[in-house]
Amino acid sequence: MVVLMVYAHQSSGSLNAADKEAAVEALKDQGCTVDVSDLYAIESKATATAEENTGSCSGTAVCRTASCTTGASRFWLLRSSGLLSEARGAMLEGRRTRLQGVLEEKPLSFPPSACFDGQKGFQLKPEVHEPHAAMRTD
């Protein structure tokens, strides 16, 4: 299996860099070929300028984009500030362990939005729900 990892961090001494190395090692140990695309190494521009942002979009679209690109705290799960080195080591070991069985995991799948009834609070449409009800595993 070939795994593409997109990595973006400016410091090779960061927790993110250690996480990347741990993930690469764990995946290679399982027989994967790992290609890392380092956005800082290729000098990828991480921000969009006003000149590049052409066209128009609604306020909602701007907010949705901003929450993903400005580092909303819910997207930043790998913060290391304030952690003791022992805690960082434990986090890395936990992530390494988590990756040991990742290739055997059943991938998640989600129904497309067309399967939901917007007039009923986005409930799953009966014609979609009923055939799959017997497949529940909980």
XYZ file of N, CA and C in Angstrom:
414
model
N 0.847 -1.171 0.000
C 0.000 0.000 0.000
C 0.893 1.234 0.000
N 0.526 2.204 -0.811
C 1.245 3.471 -0.858
C 0.452 4.487 -0.050
N 1.132 5.158 0.856
C 0.504 6.169 1.709
C 1.122 7.517 1.372
N 0.275 8.498 1.088
C 0.745 9.864 0.878
C 0.460 10.647 2.147
N 1.499 11.203 2.730
C 1.355 12.014 3.933
C 1.694 13.453 3.563
N 0.770 14.353 3.808
C 1.013 15.773 3.566
C 1.396 16.379 4.906
N 2.600 16.924 4.951
C 3.172 17.428 6.196
C 3.453 18.915 6.046
N 3.088 19.683 7.063
C 3.329 21.124 7.014
C 3.713 21.635 8.398
N 4.997 21.714 8.648
C 5.480 22.336 9.878
C 6.878 22.861 9.626
N 7.136 24.052 10.109
C 8.396 24.722 9.812
C 9.575 24.241 10.643
N 9.336 23.503 11.720
C 10.423 23.113 12.609
C 10.623 21.604 12.626
N 11.843 21.176 12.339
C 12.142 19.742 12.357
C 12.237 19.201 13.783
N 12.260 20.077 14.775
C 12.332 19.645 16.168
C 10.989 19.675 16.882
N 9.910 19.822 16.145
C 8.584 19.962 16.757
C 7.948 18.609 17.066
N 6.884 18.655 17.867
C 6.100 17.455 18.137
C 5.466 16.956 16.842
N 5.048 17.867 15.973
C 4.482 17.458 14.682
C 5.508 16.669 13.868
N 6.763 17.117 13.874
C 7.812 16.402 13.145
C 8.020 15.017 13.742
N 8.019 14.928 15.058
C 8.164 13.626 15.718
C 6.980 12.726 15.400
N 5.774 13.294 15.372
C 4.581 12.525 14.995
C 4.710 11.989 13.572
N 5.173 12.847 12.674
C 5.343 12.427 11.278
C 6.325 11.270 11.187
N 7.461 11.398 11.855
C 8.474 10.338 11.811
C 7.944 9.040 12.412
N 7.204 9.145 13.517
C 6.624 7.949 14.141
C 5.626 7.281 13.202
N 4.818 8.082 12.522
C 3.827 7.537 11.589
C 4.508 6.876 10.396
N 5.527 7.524 9.853
C 6.257 6.953 8.717
C 6.866 5.614 9.120
N 7.512 5.584 10.281
C 8.142 4.355 10.764
C 7.112 3.242 10.967
N 6.001 3.560 11.629
C 4.971 2.551 11.905
C 4.358 2.013 10.618
N 4.123 2.881 9.655
C 3.534 2.437 8.389
C 4.526 1.617 7.562
N 5.791 2.025 7.548
C 6.810 1.255 6.826
C 6.990 -0.122 7.458
N 6.921 -0.185 8.795
C 7.029 -1.471 9.492
C 5.914 -2.427 9.084
N 4.806 -1.881 8.594
C 3.676 -2.703 8.152
C 3.708 -2.958 6.644
N 4.818 -2.604 6.009
C 4.981 -2.897 4.591
C 4.519 -1.810 3.642
N 4.152 -0.663 4.163
C 3.683 0.434 3.307
C 4.864 1.182 2.693
N 4.621 1.741 1.538
C 5.524 2.718 0.953
C 4.947 4.072 1.342
N 5.743 4.897 2.012
C 5.245 6.178 2.506
C 5.932 7.309 1.754
N 5.134 8.120 1.085
C 5.623 9.321 0.417
C 5.179 10.517 1.246
N 6.151 11.317 1.690
C 5.841 12.502 2.483
C 5.994 13.727 1.596
N 4.929 14.505 1.502
C 4.975 15.775 0.798
C 5.114 16.866 1.857
N 6.311 17.416 1.980
C 6.608 18.428 2.991
C 6.379 19.809 2.374
N 5.289 20.436 2.770
C 4.911 21.712 2.160
C 5.914 22.823 2.429
N 6.586 22.786 3.584
C 7.607 23.800 3.851
C 8.860 23.542 3.020
N 9.224 22.276 2.842
C 10.423 21.948 2.064
C 10.278 22.368 0.604
N 9.067 22.293 0.074
C 8.862 22.706 -1.321
C 8.462 24.176 -1.425
N 8.540 24.864 -0.286
C 8.242 26.294 -0.209
C 6.845 26.632 -0.709
N 5.902 25.785 -0.339
C 4.503 26.036 -0.676
C 4.020 27.253 0.099
N 3.307 28.121 -0.566
C 2.787 29.318 0.087
C 1.569 28.928 0.923
N 1.646 29.156 2.217
C 0.613 28.673 3.132
C -0.598 29.587 3.241
N -0.510 30.794 2.713
C -1.640 31.715 2.826
C -2.047 32.220 1.447
N -3.274 32.601 1.348
C -3.773 33.200 0.111
C -3.830 34.707 0.306
N -3.409 35.430 -0.701
C -3.451 36.888 -0.627
C -4.769 37.392 -1.199
N -5.063 38.642 -0.963
C -6.278 39.246 -1.506
C -6.258 39.200 -3.035
N -5.075 39.327 -3.627
C -4.956 39.288 -5.084
C -5.304 37.903 -5.633
N -4.992 36.865 -4.874
C -5.282 35.497 -5.316
C -6.739 35.122 -5.089
N -7.383 35.811 -4.182
C -8.755 35.500 -3.796
C -9.710 36.265 -4.706
N -9.932 35.752 -5.904
C -10.784 36.437 -6.874
C -12.173 35.826 -6.881
N -13.125 36.546 -7.426
C -14.502 36.058 -7.473
C -15.229 36.433 -6.196
N -16.448 35.977 -6.100
C -17.224 36.304 -4.909
C -17.745 35.025 -4.282
N -17.999 35.104 -2.997
C -18.614 33.982 -2.295
C -19.419 34.547 -1.138
N -20.338 33.753 -0.666
C -21.210 34.223 0.410
C -20.445 34.267 1.725
N -20.992 34.982 2.683
C -20.388 35.067 4.007
C -20.223 33.708 4.655
N -21.187 32.812 4.427
C -21.105 31.474 5.003
C -19.908 30.729 4.452
N -19.699 30.822 3.146
C -18.561 30.134 2.530
C -17.251 30.687 3.067
N -17.186 32.004 3.248
C -15.976 32.616 3.784
C -15.724 32.110 5.196
N -16.753 32.054 6.019
C -16.592 31.574 7.394
C -16.154 30.122 7.417
N -16.746 29.296 6.555
C -16.377 27.887 6.508
C -14.906 27.742 6.127
N -14.472 28.509 5.147
C -13.078 28.457 4.725
C -12.178 28.976 5.830
N -12.563 30.075 6.436
C -11.733 30.662 7.479
C -11.543 29.710 8.649
N -12.588 28.995 9.036
C -12.449 28.117 10.192
C -11.479 26.982 9.914
N -11.329 26.605 8.650
C -10.407 25.528 8.301
C -8.994 26.039 8.073
N -8.851 27.289 7.694
C -7.527 27.770 7.314
C -6.876 28.673 8.346
N -7.617 29.137 9.312
C -7.018 30.053 10.278
C -6.631 29.366 11.572
N -6.781 28.050 11.623
C -6.322 27.319 12.796
C -7.302 27.326 13.941
N -8.578 27.200 13.653
C -9.560 27.110 14.733
C -9.117 26.017 15.694
N -9.243 26.270 16.973
C -8.660 25.373 17.976
C -9.136 23.941 17.854
N -10.334 23.707 17.350
C -10.795 22.321 17.265
C -10.036 21.519 16.218
N -9.341 22.190 15.303
C -8.577 21.484 14.285
C -7.129 21.244 14.706
N -6.702 21.869 15.776
C -5.309 21.738 16.195
C -5.226 20.790 17.369
N -5.012 19.510 17.059
C -5.008 18.487 18.099
C -3.608 18.159 18.598
N -2.592 18.691 17.969
C -1.231 18.289 18.289
C -0.434 19.378 18.996
N -1.080 20.167 19.780
C -0.380 21.240 20.475
C 0.560 20.657 21.518
N 1.774 21.175 21.544
C 2.739 20.659 22.504
C 3.111 21.680 23.568
N 2.666 22.914 23.427
C 3.045 23.923 24.403
C 2.505 23.555 25.779
N 3.359 23.654 26.754
C 2.944 23.359 28.119
C 3.005 21.888 28.485
N 3.430 21.027 27.577
C 3.533 19.604 27.882
C 4.944 19.269 28.340
N 5.041 18.441 29.344
C 6.342 17.953 29.771
C 6.866 16.973 28.728
N 8.174 16.820 28.654
C 8.742 15.916 27.649
C 8.254 14.486 27.851
N 7.997 14.086 29.112
C 7.475 12.741 29.371
C 6.085 12.580 28.754
N 5.286 13.633 28.838
C 3.937 13.581 28.267
C 4.012 13.507 26.748
N 4.935 14.269 26.155
C 5.103 14.201 24.700
C 5.543 12.804 24.272
N 6.448 12.215 25.030
C 6.902 10.855 24.725
C 5.768 9.856 24.813
N 4.927 10.000 25.825
C 3.777 9.102 25.982
C 2.784 9.288 24.836
N 2.584 10.542 24.413
C 1.681 10.804 23.290
C 2.203 10.138 22.014
N 3.501 10.279 21.769
C 4.090 9.668 20.575
C 3.958 8.152 20.607
N 4.204 7.562 21.768
C 4.092 6.109 21.883
C 2.652 5.661 21.655
N 1.697 6.411 22.181
C 0.288 6.097 21.963
C -0.089 6.177 20.495
N 0.429 7.163 19.804
C 0.142 7.302 18.372
C 0.796 6.179 17.572
N 2.024 5.810 17.965
C 2.704 4.693 17.303
C 1.888 3.411 17.468
N 1.420 3.171 18.680
C 0.609 1.986 18.968
C -0.679 2.016 18.160
N -1.317 3.163 18.084
C -2.572 3.311 17.338
C -2.395 2.936 15.868
N -1.242 3.261 15.301
C -0.995 2.982 13.889
C -0.696 1.514 13.605
N -0.400 0.724 14.642
C -0.044 -0.678 14.416
C -1.143 -1.459 13.704
N -2.397 -1.185 13.994
C -3.480 -1.931 13.369
C -4.290 -1.147 12.363
N -3.788 -0.006 11.948
C -4.588 0.882 11.105
C -4.939 0.252 9.751
N -4.093 -0.610 9.232
C -4.373 -1.211 7.924
C -5.477 -2.254 7.988
N -5.754 -2.776 9.186
C -6.820 -3.765 9.333
C -8.168 -3.133 9.662
N -8.166 -1.845 9.960
C -9.420 -1.185 10.324
C -10.365 -1.110 9.135
N -11.635 -1.274 9.421
C -12.650 -1.117 8.387
C -12.858 0.387 8.175
N -12.725 0.861 6.946
C -12.890 2.300 6.704
C -14.310 2.765 7.024
N -14.410 3.975 7.511
C -15.717 4.574 7.751
C -16.312 5.008 6.419
N -17.607 4.925 6.325
C -18.275 5.465 5.142
C -19.523 6.201 5.604
N -19.858 7.221 4.886
C -20.984 8.056 5.254
C -21.896 8.235 4.050
N -23.200 8.246 4.287
C -24.118 8.436 3.160
C -24.014 9.865 2.623
N -24.206 10.026 1.329
C -24.169 11.376 0.753
C -25.355 12.208 1.233
N -25.236 13.509 1.138
C -26.283 14.405 1.640
C -27.624 14.178 0.955
N -27.632 13.635 -0.257
C -28.894 13.363 -0.957
C -29.731 12.303 -0.236
N -29.129 11.566 0.680
C -29.850 10.525 1.431
C -30.631 11.095 2.617
N -30.518 12.387 2.864
C -31.171 13.014 4.003
C -32.297 13.928 3.541
N -33.351 14.000 4.337
C -34.518 14.825 4.026
C -34.379 16.169 4.733
N -34.074 17.206 3.976
C -33.899 18.542 4.538
C -35.162 19.117 5.140
N -36.315 18.674 4.677
C -37.589 19.167 5.199
C -37.915 18.564 6.565
N -37.230 17.518 6.939
C -37.483 16.845 8.218
C -36.258 16.907 9.127
N -35.582 18.023 9.092
C -34.427 18.192 9.972
C -33.245 17.322 9.591
N -33.125 17.027 8.320
C -32.044 16.210 7.780
C -32.000 14.811 8.381
N -33.184 14.231 8.543
C -33.271 12.828 8.946
C -32.960 11.961 7.734
N -32.425 10.787 7.999
C -32.142 9.847 6.926
C -33.453 9.412 6.290
N -33.520 9.448 4.980
C -34.749 9.075 4.270
C -35.058 7.600 4.523
N -36.351 7.260 4.708
C -36.722 5.860 4.988
C -36.221 4.885 3.932
N -36.259 5.279 2.667
C -35.820 4.356 1.611
C -34.317 4.066 1.675
N -33.580 4.900 2.404
C -32.153 4.653 2.610
C -31.952 3.890 3.914
N -32.685 4.290 4.949
C -32.509 3.707 6.280
C -32.930 2.245 6.345
N -34.102 1.926 5.838
C -34.671 0.582 6.011
C -33.797 -0.545 5.465
N -33.262 -0.447 4.259
C -32.429 -1.555 3.765
C -31.152 -1.780 4.585
N -30.697 -0.734 5.263
C -29.451 -0.840 6.014
C -29.659 -1.086 7.504
N -30.883 -1.061 7.980
C -31.151 -1.209 9.414
C -30.643 -2.544 9.947
N -30.748 -3.594 9.158
C -30.304 -4.920 9.598
C -28.783 -5.019 9.681
N -28.077 -4.094 9.067
C -26.613 -4.132 9.044
C -25.983 -3.465 10.260
N -26.765 -2.893 11.139
C -26.223 -2.180 12.299
C -25.378 -3.105 13.145
N -24.312 -2.569 13.675
C -23.392 -3.387 14.472
C -23.284 -2.927 15.917
N -24.143 -1.996 16.348
C -23.994 -1.497 17.718
C -24.707 -2.326 18.729
